């Protein structure tokens, strides 16, 4: 499955570590307010570097993935999702033969995920629509570590 674009649509609500944790670990004086902004920038940069290098999500965030073709077109009938580990799939949308965007009902697909990867397949007994390779499909996965620090939703 080739995806044409992958865009983050919701930034992480929190970082993997807090400024005060870095200050305590590195013995930085917590009274130096100027350092907090610099340290926060370093934390964000470090997370982004690690996520880019490992192709994994360290904290909860939302992405939209647009596919070059519908899964049926390549014979696999499966959508592989990047940025493990996956927390949830928000929706799957596709453009039908009339050019109208449709949302695939949640009971039409099954999400399989573990710490190493995730993919979506047809639910048992379901049949996905069949389209040409020109059809654009959009998947909104929500990756992140389930045990990571998160804010209330």
PDB file of C-alpha atoms in Angstrom:
ATOM      1  CA  UNK A   1       0.000   0.000   0.000  1.00  0.00           C
ATOM      2  CA  UNK A   2       1.466   3.290  -1.084  1.00  0.00           C
ATOM      3  CA  UNK A   3       0.408   6.420   0.736  1.00  0.00           C
ATOM      4  CA  UNK A   4       0.802   9.704  -1.025  1.00  0.00           C
ATOM      5  CA  UNK A   5       0.717  12.022   1.979  1.00  0.00           C
ATOM      6  CA  UNK A   6       1.013  11.751   5.723  1.00  0.00           C
ATOM      7  CA  UNK A   7       0.174  14.901   7.695  1.00  0.00           C
ATOM      8  CA  UNK A   8      -0.029  15.486  11.425  1.00  0.00           C
ATOM      9  CA  UNK A   9      -3.439  17.054  12.076  1.00  0.00           C
ATOM     10  CA  UNK A  10      -3.215  17.333  15.869  1.00  0.00           C
ATOM     11  CA  UNK A  11      -0.021  18.067  17.750  1.00  0.00           C
ATOM     12  CA  UNK A  12       0.783  16.080  20.884  1.00  0.00           C
ATOM     13  CA  UNK A  13      -1.008  17.526  23.930  1.00  0.00           C
ATOM     14  CA  UNK A  14       2.048  16.769  26.102  1.00  0.00           C
ATOM     15  CA  UNK A  15       5.695  15.855  25.635  1.00  0.00           C
ATOM     16  CA  UNK A  16       7.288  12.585  26.823  1.00  0.00           C
ATOM     17  CA  UNK A  17       9.130  14.432  29.608  1.00  0.00           C
ATOM     18  CA  UNK A  18       8.436  17.667  31.425  1.00  0.00           C
ATOM     19  CA  UNK A  19      10.810  20.584  31.888  1.00  0.00           C
ATOM     20  CA  UNK A  20      10.946  19.991  35.645  1.00  0.00           C
ATOM     21  CA  UNK A  21      12.039  16.370  35.038  1.00  0.00           C
ATOM     22  CA  UNK A  22      14.900  17.557  32.808  1.00  0.00           C
ATOM     23  CA  UNK A  23      15.848  20.216  35.353  1.00  0.00           C
ATOM     24  CA  UNK A  24      15.974  17.632  38.141  1.00  0.00           C
ATOM     25  CA  UNK A  25      17.850  15.081  36.046  1.00  0.00           C
ATOM     26  CA  UNK A  26      20.449  17.561  34.819  1.00  0.00           C
ATOM     27  CA  UNK A  27      20.629  19.532  38.090  1.00  0.00           C
ATOM     28  CA  UNK A  28      19.489  22.779  36.474  1.00  0.00           C
ATOM     29  CA  UNK A  29      18.339  25.548  38.799  1.00  0.00           C
ATOM     30  CA  UNK A  30      14.516  25.622  38.566  1.00  0.00           C
ATOM     31  CA  UNK A  31      14.541  29.363  39.386  1.00  0.00           C
ATOM     32  CA  UNK A  32      16.065  30.257  36.013  1.00  0.00           C
ATOM     33  CA  UNK A  33      12.847  30.955  34.067  1.00  0.00           C
ATOM     34  CA  UNK A  34      14.700  31.685  30.808  1.00  0.00           C
ATOM     35  CA  UNK A  35      16.040  28.124  30.788  1.00  0.00           C
ATOM     36  CA  UNK A  36      12.541  26.622  30.874  1.00  0.00           C
ATOM     37  CA  UNK A  37      11.691  27.948  27.411  1.00  0.00           C
ATOM     38  CA  UNK A  38      14.993  26.712  26.017  1.00  0.00           C
ATOM     39  CA  UNK A  39      14.576  23.303  27.662  1.00  0.00           C
ATOM     40  CA  UNK A  40      11.017  23.013  26.321  1.00  0.00           C
ATOM     41  CA  UNK A  41      12.375  23.646  22.821  1.00  0.00           C
ATOM     42  CA  UNK A  42      15.025  20.961  23.322  1.00  0.00           C
ATOM     43  CA  UNK A  43      12.395  18.473  24.515  1.00  0.00           C
ATOM     44  CA  UNK A  44      10.219  19.092  21.438  1.00  0.00           C
ATOM     45  CA  UNK A  45      13.227  18.878  19.109  1.00  0.00           C
ATOM     46  CA  UNK A  46      14.425  15.641  20.722  1.00  0.00           C
ATOM     47  CA  UNK A  47      10.980  14.037  20.464  1.00  0.00           C
ATOM     48  CA  UNK A  48      10.635  15.050  16.819  1.00  0.00           C
ATOM     49  CA  UNK A  49      14.114  13.712  16.011  1.00  0.00           C
ATOM     50  CA  UNK A  50      13.449  10.350  17.691  1.00  0.00           C
ATOM     51  CA  UNK A  51      10.019  10.037  16.038  1.00  0.00           C
ATOM     52  CA  UNK A  52      11.499  10.813  12.631  1.00  0.00           C
ATOM     53  CA  UNK A  53      14.447   8.457  13.072  1.00  0.00           C
ATOM     54  CA  UNK A  54      12.370   5.538  14.380  1.00  0.00           C
ATOM     55  CA  UNK A  55       9.165   6.271  12.400  1.00  0.00           C
ATOM     56  CA  UNK A  56       7.246   5.805  15.656  1.00  0.00           C
ATOM     57  CA  UNK A  57       5.028   8.104  17.729  1.00  0.00           C
ATOM     58  CA  UNK A  58       6.254   8.676  21.279  1.00  0.00           C
ATOM     59  CA  UNK A  59       3.127  10.487  22.490  1.00  0.00           C
ATOM     60  CA  UNK A  60      -0.487  10.757  21.374  1.00  0.00           C
ATOM     61  CA  UNK A  61      -1.019  12.706  18.141  1.00  0.00           C
ATOM     62  CA  UNK A  62      -3.381  12.580  15.180  1.00  0.00           C
ATOM     63  CA  UNK A  63      -2.338  12.029  11.575  1.00  0.00           C
ATOM     64  CA  UNK A  64      -4.174  11.899   8.247  1.00  0.00           C
ATOM     65  CA  UNK A  65      -2.855   9.513   5.650  1.00  0.00           C
ATOM     66  CA  UNK A  66      -4.016   9.807   2.039  1.00  0.00           C
ATOM     67  CA  UNK A  67      -3.600   6.680  -0.047  1.00  0.00           C
ATOM     68  CA  UNK A  68      -2.575   6.548  -3.676  1.00  0.00           C
ATOM     69  CA  UNK A  69      -5.030   3.705  -4.272  1.00  0.00           C
ATOM     70  CA  UNK A  70      -7.810   1.827  -2.535  1.00  0.00           C
ATOM     71  CA  UNK A  71      -6.608  -1.435  -0.941  1.00  0.00           C
ATOM     72  CA  UNK A  72      -8.596  -3.587  -3.382  1.00  0.00           C
ATOM     73  CA  UNK A  73      -6.640  -2.151  -6.311  1.00  0.00           C
ATOM     74  CA  UNK A  74      -3.362  -3.788  -5.229  1.00  0.00           C
ATOM     75  CA  UNK A  75      -4.962  -7.156  -4.398  1.00  0.00           C
ATOM     76  CA  UNK A  76      -3.907  -7.003  -0.727  1.00  0.00           C
ATOM     77  CA  UNK A  77      -7.184  -5.651   0.720  1.00  0.00           C
ATOM     78  CA  UNK A  78      -5.195  -4.206   3.611  1.00  0.00           C
ATOM     79  CA  UNK A  79      -4.134  -0.731   4.765  1.00  0.00           C
ATOM     80  CA  UNK A  80      -0.779  -0.622   6.566  1.00  0.00           C
ATOM     81  CA  UNK A  81      -0.535   2.218   9.066  1.00  0.00           C
ATOM     82  CA  UNK A  82       2.704   4.073   9.843  1.00  0.00           C
ATOM     83  CA  UNK A  83       3.874   5.542  13.153  1.00  0.00           C
ATOM     84  CA  UNK A  84       3.239   2.723  15.653  1.00  0.00           C
ATOM     85  CA  UNK A  85       1.991   2.119  18.231  1.00  0.00           C
ATOM     86  CA  UNK A  86      -1.589   2.817  17.167  1.00  0.00           C
ATOM     87  CA  UNK A  87      -4.164   4.002  19.712  1.00  0.00           C
ATOM     88  CA  UNK A  88      -7.177   4.181  17.391  1.00  0.00           C
ATOM     89  CA  UNK A  89      -8.441   4.806  13.868  1.00  0.00           C
ATOM     90  CA  UNK A  90     -10.705   7.844  13.766  1.00  0.00           C
ATOM     91  CA  UNK A  91     -12.207   7.264  10.319  1.00  0.00           C
ATOM     92  CA  UNK A  92     -11.698   5.939   6.814  1.00  0.00           C
ATOM     93  CA  UNK A  93     -13.026   8.045   3.955  1.00  0.00           C
ATOM     94  CA  UNK A  94     -12.928   7.443   0.215  1.00  0.00           C
ATOM     95  CA  UNK A  95     -14.131   9.094  -2.986  1.00  0.00           C
ATOM     96  CA  UNK A  96     -16.764   6.987  -4.738  1.00  0.00           C
ATOM     97  CA  UNK A  97     -17.316   6.624  -8.497  1.00  0.00           C
ATOM     98  CA  UNK A  98     -19.614   9.690  -8.473  1.00  0.00           C
ATOM     99  CA  UNK A  99     -16.827  11.798  -6.956  1.00  0.00           C
ATOM    100  CA  UNK A 100     -18.549  12.025  -3.564  1.00  0.00           C
ATOM    101  CA  UNK A 101     -16.566  11.520  -0.361  1.00  0.00           C
ATOM    102  CA  UNK A 102     -17.960   8.624   1.676  1.00  0.00           C
ATOM    103  CA  UNK A 103     -17.007   7.381   5.138  1.00  0.00           C
ATOM    104  CA  UNK A 104     -16.505   3.652   5.539  1.00  0.00           C
ATOM    105  CA  UNK A 105     -18.658   2.408   8.418  1.00  0.00           C
ATOM    106  CA  UNK A 106     -16.626   1.181  11.405  1.00  0.00           C
ATOM    107  CA  UNK A 107     -18.272  -2.253  11.205  1.00  0.00           C
ATOM    108  CA  UNK A 108     -16.808  -2.666   7.689  1.00  0.00           C
ATOM    109  CA  UNK A 109     -13.197  -2.820   8.863  1.00  0.00           C
ATOM    110  CA  UNK A 110     -11.085  -4.399  11.549  1.00  0.00           C
ATOM    111  CA  UNK A 111      -7.994  -2.782  13.063  1.00  0.00           C
ATOM    112  CA  UNK A 112      -5.073  -4.992  14.088  1.00  0.00           C
ATOM    113  CA  UNK A 113      -2.333  -3.349  16.123  1.00  0.00           C
ATOM    114  CA  UNK A 114       0.513  -4.151  18.457  1.00  0.00           C
ATOM    115  CA  UNK A 115       3.646  -2.310  19.564  1.00  0.00           C
ATOM    116  CA  UNK A 116       5.370  -3.019  16.234  1.00  0.00           C
ATOM    117  CA  UNK A 117       2.760  -1.995  13.707  1.00  0.00           C
ATOM    118  CA  UNK A 118      -0.866  -1.750  12.683  1.00  0.00           C
ATOM    119  CA  UNK A 119      -3.056  -2.472   9.715  1.00  0.00           C
ATOM    120  CA  UNK A 120      -6.700  -2.376   8.692  1.00  0.00           C
ATOM    121  CA  UNK A 121      -8.520  -5.180   6.863  1.00  0.00           C
ATOM    122  CA  UNK A 122     -12.104  -5.893   5.874  1.00  0.00           C
ATOM    123  CA  UNK A 123     -14.229  -6.997   8.814  1.00  0.00           C
ATOM    124  CA  UNK A 124     -15.350 -10.619   8.715  1.00  0.00           C
ATOM    125  CA  UNK A 125     -18.215 -10.888   6.239  1.00  0.00           C
ATOM    126  CA  UNK A 126     -17.782  -7.313   4.956  1.00  0.00           C
ATOM    127  CA  UNK A 127     -16.990  -6.335   1.383  1.00  0.00           C
ATOM    128  CA  UNK A 128     -15.208  -3.083   0.710  1.00  0.00           C
ATOM    129  CA  UNK A 129     -16.140  -0.989  -2.304  1.00  0.00           C
ATOM    130  CA  UNK A 130     -14.004  -1.584  -5.409  1.00  0.00           C
ATOM    131  CA  UNK A 131     -12.491   1.436  -7.143  1.00  0.00           C
ATOM    132  CA  UNK A 132      -9.867   2.304  -9.690  1.00  0.00           C
ATOM    133  CA  UNK A 133      -6.309   3.064  -8.644  1.00  0.00           C
ATOM    134  CA  UNK A 134      -7.107   6.771  -9.034  1.00  0.00           C
ATOM    135  CA  UNK A 135      -9.378   6.772  -6.011  1.00  0.00           C
ATOM    136  CA  UNK A 136      -8.023   8.715  -3.061  1.00  0.00           C
ATOM    137  CA  UNK A 137      -8.634   7.207   0.355  1.00  0.00           C
ATOM    138  CA  UNK A 138      -7.961   8.992   3.616  1.00  0.00           C
ATOM    139  CA  UNK A 139      -7.253   7.252   6.928  1.00  0.00           C
ATOM    140  CA  UNK A 140      -6.994   9.134  10.222  1.00  0.00           C
ATOM    141  CA  UNK A 141      -4.891   7.014  12.597  1.00  0.00           C
ATOM    142  CA  UNK A 142      -4.126   8.234  16.106  1.00  0.00           C
ATOM    143  CA  UNK A 143      -0.733   6.829  17.141  1.00  0.00           C
ATOM    144  CA  UNK A 144       1.040   7.189  20.449  1.00  0.00           C
ATOM    145  CA  UNK A 145       2.167   5.221  23.436  1.00  0.00           C
ATOM    146  CA  UNK A 146      -0.835   4.061  25.419  1.00  0.00           C
ATOM    147  CA  UNK A 147       1.203   4.186  28.612  1.00  0.00           C
ATOM    148  CA  UNK A 148       2.617   7.621  27.890  1.00  0.00           C
ATOM    149  CA  UNK A 149       1.646  10.722  29.808  1.00  0.00           C
ATOM    150  CA  UNK A 150      -1.629  12.101  28.476  1.00  0.00           C
ATOM    151  CA  UNK A 151      -4.135  14.738  29.408  1.00  0.00           C
ATOM    152  CA  UNK A 152      -7.802  13.993  30.092  1.00  0.00           C
ATOM    153  CA  UNK A 153      -9.972  13.918  26.974  1.00  0.00           C
TER     154      UNK A 153
END
